[in-house]
Tab-separated table of C-alpha atoms in Angstrom:
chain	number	residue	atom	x	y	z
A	93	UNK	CA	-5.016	-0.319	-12.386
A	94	UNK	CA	-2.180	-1.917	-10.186
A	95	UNK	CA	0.853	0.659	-9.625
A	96	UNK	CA	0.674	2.350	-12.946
A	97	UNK	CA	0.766	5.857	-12.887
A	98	UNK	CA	-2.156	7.005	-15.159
A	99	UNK	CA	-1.694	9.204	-18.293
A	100	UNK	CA	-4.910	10.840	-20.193
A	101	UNK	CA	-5.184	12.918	-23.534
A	102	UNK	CA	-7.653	15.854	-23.446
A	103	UNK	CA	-10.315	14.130	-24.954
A	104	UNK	CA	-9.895	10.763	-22.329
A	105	UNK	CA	-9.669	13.071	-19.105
A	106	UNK	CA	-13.099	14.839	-20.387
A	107	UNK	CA	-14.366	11.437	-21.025
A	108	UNK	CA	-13.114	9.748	-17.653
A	109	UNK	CA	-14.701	12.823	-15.820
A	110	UNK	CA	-17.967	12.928	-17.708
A	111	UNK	CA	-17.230	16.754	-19.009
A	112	UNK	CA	-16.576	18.323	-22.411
A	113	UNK	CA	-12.940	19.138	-23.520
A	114	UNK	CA	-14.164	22.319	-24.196
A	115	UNK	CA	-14.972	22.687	-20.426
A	116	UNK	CA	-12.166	20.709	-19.828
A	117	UNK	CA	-9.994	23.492	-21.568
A	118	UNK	CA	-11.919	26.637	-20.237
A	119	UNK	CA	-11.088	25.311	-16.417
A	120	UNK	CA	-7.316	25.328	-17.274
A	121	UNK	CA	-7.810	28.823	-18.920
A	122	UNK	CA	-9.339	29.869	-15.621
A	123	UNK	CA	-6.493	28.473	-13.625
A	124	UNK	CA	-8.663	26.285	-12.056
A	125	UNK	CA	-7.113	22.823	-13.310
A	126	UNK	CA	-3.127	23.048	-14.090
A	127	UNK	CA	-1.517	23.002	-17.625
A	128	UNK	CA	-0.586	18.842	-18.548
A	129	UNK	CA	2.583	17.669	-19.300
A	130	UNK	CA	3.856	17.649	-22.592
A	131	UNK	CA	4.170	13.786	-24.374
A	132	UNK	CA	5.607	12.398	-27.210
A	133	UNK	CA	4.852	14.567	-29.951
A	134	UNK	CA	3.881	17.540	-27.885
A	135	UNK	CA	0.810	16.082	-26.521
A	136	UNK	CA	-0.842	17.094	-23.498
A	137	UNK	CA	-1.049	14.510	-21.200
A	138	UNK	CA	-2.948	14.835	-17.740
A	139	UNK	CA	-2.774	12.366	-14.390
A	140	UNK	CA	-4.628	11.226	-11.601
A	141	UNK	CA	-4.014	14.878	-10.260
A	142	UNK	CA	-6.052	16.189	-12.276
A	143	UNK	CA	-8.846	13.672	-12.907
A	144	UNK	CA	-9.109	14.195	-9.228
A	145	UNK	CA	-9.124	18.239	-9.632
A	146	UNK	CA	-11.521	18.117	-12.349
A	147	UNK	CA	-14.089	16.168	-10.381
A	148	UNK	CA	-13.812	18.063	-7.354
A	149	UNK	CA	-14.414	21.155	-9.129
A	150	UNK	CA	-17.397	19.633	-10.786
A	151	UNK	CA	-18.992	18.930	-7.509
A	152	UNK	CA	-18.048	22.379	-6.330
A	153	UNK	CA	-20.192	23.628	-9.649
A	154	UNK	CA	-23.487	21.360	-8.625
A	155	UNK	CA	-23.215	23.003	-5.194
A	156	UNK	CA	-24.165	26.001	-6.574
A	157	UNK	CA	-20.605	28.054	-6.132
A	158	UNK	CA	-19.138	30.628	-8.412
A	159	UNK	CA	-15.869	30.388	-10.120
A	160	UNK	CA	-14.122	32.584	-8.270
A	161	UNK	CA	-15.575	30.831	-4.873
A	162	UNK	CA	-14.194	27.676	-6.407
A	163	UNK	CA	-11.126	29.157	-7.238
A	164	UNK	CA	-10.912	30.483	-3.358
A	165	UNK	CA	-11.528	26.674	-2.060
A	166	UNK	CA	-9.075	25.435	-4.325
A	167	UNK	CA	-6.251	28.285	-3.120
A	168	UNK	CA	-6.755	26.562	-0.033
A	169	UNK	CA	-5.023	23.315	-0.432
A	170	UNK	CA	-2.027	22.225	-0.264
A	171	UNK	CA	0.066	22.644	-2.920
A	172	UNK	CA	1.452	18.743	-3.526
A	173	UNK	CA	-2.013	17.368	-2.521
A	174	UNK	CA	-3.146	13.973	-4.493
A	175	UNK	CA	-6.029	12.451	-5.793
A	176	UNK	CA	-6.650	10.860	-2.757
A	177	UNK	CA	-7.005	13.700	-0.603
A	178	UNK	CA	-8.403	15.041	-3.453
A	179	UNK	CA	-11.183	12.344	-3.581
A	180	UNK	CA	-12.010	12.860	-0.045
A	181	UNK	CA	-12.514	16.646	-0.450
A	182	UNK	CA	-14.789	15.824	-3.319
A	183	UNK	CA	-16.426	13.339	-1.094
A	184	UNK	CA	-17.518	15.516	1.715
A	185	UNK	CA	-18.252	18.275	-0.719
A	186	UNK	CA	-20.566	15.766	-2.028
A	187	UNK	CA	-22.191	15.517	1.392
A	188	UNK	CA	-23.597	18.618	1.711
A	189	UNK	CA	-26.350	17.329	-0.731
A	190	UNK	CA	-26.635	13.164	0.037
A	191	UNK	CA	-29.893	12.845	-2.054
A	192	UNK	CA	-27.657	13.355	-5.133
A	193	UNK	CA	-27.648	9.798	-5.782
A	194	UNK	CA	-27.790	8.514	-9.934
A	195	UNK	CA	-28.644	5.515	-11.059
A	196	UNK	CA	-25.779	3.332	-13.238
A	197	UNK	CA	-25.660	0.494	-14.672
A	198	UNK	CA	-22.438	-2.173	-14.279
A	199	UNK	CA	-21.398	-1.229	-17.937
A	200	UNK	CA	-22.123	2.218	-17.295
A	201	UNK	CA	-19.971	2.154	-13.751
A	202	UNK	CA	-17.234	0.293	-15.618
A	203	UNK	CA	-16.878	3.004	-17.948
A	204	UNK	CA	-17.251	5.683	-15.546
A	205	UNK	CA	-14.239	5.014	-13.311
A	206	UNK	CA	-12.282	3.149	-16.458
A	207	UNK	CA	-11.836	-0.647	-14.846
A	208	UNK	CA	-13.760	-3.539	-14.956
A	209	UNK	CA	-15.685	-4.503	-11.843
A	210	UNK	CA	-16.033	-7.540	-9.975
A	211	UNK	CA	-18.699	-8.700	-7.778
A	212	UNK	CA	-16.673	-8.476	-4.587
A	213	UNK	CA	-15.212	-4.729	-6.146
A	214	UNK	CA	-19.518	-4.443	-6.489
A	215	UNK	CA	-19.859	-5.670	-2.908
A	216	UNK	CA	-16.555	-3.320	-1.540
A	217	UNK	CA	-18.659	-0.501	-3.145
A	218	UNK	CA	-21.539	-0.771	-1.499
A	219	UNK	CA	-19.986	-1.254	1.806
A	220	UNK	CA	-17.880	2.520	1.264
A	221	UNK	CA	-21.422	3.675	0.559
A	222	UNK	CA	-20.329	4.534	-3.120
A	223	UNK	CA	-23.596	2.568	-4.111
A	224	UNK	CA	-26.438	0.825	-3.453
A	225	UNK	CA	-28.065	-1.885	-4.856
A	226	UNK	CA	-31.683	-1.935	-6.223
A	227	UNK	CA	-34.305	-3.977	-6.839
A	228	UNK	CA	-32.575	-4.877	-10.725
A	229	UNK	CA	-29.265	-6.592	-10.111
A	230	UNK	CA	-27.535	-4.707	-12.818
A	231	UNK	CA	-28.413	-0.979	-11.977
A	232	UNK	CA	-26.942	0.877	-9.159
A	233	UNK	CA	-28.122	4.420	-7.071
A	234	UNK	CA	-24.599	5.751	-7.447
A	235	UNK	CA	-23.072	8.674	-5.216
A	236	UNK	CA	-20.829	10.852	-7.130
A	237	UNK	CA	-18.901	11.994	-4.184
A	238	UNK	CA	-17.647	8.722	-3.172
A	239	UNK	CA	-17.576	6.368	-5.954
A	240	UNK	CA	-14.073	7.973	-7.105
A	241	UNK	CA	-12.636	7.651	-3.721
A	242	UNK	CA	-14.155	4.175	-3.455
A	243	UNK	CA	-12.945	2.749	-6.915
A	244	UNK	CA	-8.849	3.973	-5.228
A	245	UNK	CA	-9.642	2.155	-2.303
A	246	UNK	CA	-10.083	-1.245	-3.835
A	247	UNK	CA	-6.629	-1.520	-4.590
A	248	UNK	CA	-5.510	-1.320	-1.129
A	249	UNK	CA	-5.638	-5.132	0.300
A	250	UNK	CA	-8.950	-4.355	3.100
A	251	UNK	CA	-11.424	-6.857	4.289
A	252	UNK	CA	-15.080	-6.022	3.410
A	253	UNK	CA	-16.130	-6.102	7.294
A	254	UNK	CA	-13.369	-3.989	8.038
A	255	UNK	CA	-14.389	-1.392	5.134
A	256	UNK	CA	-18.406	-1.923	6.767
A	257	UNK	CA	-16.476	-0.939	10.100
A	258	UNK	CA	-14.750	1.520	8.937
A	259	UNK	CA	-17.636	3.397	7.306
A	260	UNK	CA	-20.085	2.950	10.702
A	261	UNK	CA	-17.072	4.889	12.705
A	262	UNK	CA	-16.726	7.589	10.398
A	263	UNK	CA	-20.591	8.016	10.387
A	264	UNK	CA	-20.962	7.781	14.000
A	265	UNK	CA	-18.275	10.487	14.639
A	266	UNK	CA	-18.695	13.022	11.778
A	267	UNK	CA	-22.429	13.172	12.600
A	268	UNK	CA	-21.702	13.754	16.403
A	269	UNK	CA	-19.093	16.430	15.391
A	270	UNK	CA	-21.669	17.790	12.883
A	271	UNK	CA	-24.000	17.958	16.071
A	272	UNK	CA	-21.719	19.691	18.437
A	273	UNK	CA	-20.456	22.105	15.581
A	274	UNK	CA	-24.232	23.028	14.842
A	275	UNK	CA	-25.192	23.624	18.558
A	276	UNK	CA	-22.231	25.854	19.096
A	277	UNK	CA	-23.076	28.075	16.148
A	278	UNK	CA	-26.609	27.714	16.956
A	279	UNK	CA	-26.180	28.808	20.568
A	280	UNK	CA	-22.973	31.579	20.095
A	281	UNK	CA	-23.436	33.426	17.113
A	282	UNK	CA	-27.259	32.620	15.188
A	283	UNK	CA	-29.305	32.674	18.605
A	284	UNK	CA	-27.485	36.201	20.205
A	285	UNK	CA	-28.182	37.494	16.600
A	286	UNK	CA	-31.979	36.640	16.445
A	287	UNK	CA	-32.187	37.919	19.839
A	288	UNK	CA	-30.863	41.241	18.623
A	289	UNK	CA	-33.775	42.085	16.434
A	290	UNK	CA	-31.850	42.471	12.759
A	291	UNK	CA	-33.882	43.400	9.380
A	292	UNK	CA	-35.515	41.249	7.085
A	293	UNK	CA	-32.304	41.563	4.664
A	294	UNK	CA	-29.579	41.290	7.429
A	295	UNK	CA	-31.548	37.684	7.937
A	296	UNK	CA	-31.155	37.033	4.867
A	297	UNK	CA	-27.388	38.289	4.424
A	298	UNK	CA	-26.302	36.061	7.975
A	299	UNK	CA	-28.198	33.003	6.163
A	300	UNK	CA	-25.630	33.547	3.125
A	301	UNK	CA	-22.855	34.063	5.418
A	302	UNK	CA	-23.602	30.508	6.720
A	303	UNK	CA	-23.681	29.248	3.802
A	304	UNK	CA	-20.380	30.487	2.524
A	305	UNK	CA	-18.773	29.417	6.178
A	306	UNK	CA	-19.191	25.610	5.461
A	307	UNK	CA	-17.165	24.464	3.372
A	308	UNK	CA	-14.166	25.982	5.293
A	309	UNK	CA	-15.383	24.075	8.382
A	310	UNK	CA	-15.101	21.124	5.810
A	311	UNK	CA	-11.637	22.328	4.945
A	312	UNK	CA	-10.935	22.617	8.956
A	313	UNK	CA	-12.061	19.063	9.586
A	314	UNK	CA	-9.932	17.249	6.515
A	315	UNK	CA	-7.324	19.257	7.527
A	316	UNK	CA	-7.800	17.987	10.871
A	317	UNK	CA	-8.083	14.141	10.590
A	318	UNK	CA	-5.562	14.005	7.934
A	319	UNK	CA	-3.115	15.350	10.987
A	320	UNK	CA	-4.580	13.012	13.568
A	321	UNK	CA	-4.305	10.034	11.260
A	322	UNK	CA	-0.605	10.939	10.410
A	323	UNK	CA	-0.209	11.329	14.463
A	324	UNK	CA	-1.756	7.921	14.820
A	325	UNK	CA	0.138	6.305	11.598
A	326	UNK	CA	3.382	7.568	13.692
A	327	UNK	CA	2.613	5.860	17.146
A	328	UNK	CA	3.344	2.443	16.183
A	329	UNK	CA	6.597	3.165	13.989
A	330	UNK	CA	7.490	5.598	17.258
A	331	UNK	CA	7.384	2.398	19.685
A	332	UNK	CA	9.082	-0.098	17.675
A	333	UNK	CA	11.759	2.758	17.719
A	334	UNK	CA	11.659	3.161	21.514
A	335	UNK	CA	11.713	-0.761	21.718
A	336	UNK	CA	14.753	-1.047	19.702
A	337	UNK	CA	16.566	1.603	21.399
A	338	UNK	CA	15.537	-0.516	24.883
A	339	UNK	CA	17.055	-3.779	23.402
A	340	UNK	CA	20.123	-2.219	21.916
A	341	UNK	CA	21.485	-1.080	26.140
């Protein structure tokens, strides 16, 4: 994959994503995925963009949400975002269900995220959680979530015990923020509710109210840690500049 920017047809996005082009064709008539850019010869051709789109909006559909609630969670991103931010929307999306695992096999992995795979790209995998191994060393449990965030990562130069690292922080933390967010709700808005004695059906219409409220807290936290990782990206480029300045008088 290198530095190339990719470049699909119709029919090789609908492939790449695992969708029909008729599908493929009915999300851009819904708004949902933008128009591509026109080729050589006035073909449509689509990017990384929207391979990342399209699979977000697939996992969006095996959640269970509408078209227009898609269509709400997609209004909601930036405008210029890419397929990696994409891929990590997709990813957490992709949590809210975590026994969604499929198996794969290597050929079918290798033509699922269009690259041939190495042993060590195998091993990076399955440190990122994207898969894990089983008892046949040729077929995978696959998450669907991660494996396209996973398969950008291994271009970027990281040691697999820093990815293993890396992935034990991020559970640690997002579980314990899962925990505090749950107690809050629990304890400030579901328990004072119960307490008030509502009707079967306005049970039933606070559960669906829950449900539609998560995946803007999902939205919130992205949103969130993208901003605290820029903040911490900026530190180190903000003392070298403080340093310099000190040196230069």
């Amino acid at each position: 994959m290198g530095g190339a920017e990719l470049r699909f047809t119709v029919d090789e996005l609908a492939a790449r994503a695992g969708v029909t082009v008729r599908t493929l064709r009915f999300y851009g008539a819904k708004g949902l995925l933008p128009p591509p850019e026109l080729g050589p010869r006035r073909v449509g051709l689509y990017g990384a963009e929207h391979l990342g789109r399209l699979e977000l909006i697939e996992e969006l559909q095996r959640q269970g949400l509408t078209l227009a609630a898609i269509d709400r969670y997609l209004a909601q991103l930036p405008s210029d975002i890419g397929e990696l931010d994409l891929a990590i929307h997709r990813a957490l999306v992709a949590s809210w269900t975590p026994e969604s695992a499929e198996e794969a096999s290597r050929a079918q992995l290798e033509r699922r995220t269009g690259r041939a795979l190495s042993d060590a790209d195998l091993d990076s995998l399955a440190a990122m959680g994207a898969l894990h191994r089983t008892a046949d060393p040729d077929v995978f449990k696959v998450d669907p979530g991660l494996l396209p965030l996973g398969v950008r990562v291994l271009d970027v130069p990281i040691p697999l015990e820093t990815l293993v690292a890396a992935r034990a922080v991020v559970r640690l933390h997002s579980r314990a923020t899962a925990h505090d967010l749950h107690r809050l709700f629990r304890d400030t808005v579901w328990r004072p509710y119960r307490e008030s004695g509502p009707g079967p059906e306005e049970l039933e219409r606070m559960r669906e109210l829950t449900d539609r409220i998560q995946p803007m807290v999902v939205q919130a936290l992205v949103t969130a840690f993208q901003r605290s990782l820029a903040e911490e990206l900026a530190r180190p480029a903000e003392r070298a500049g403080q340093e310099e300045q000190g040196q230069s008088r």
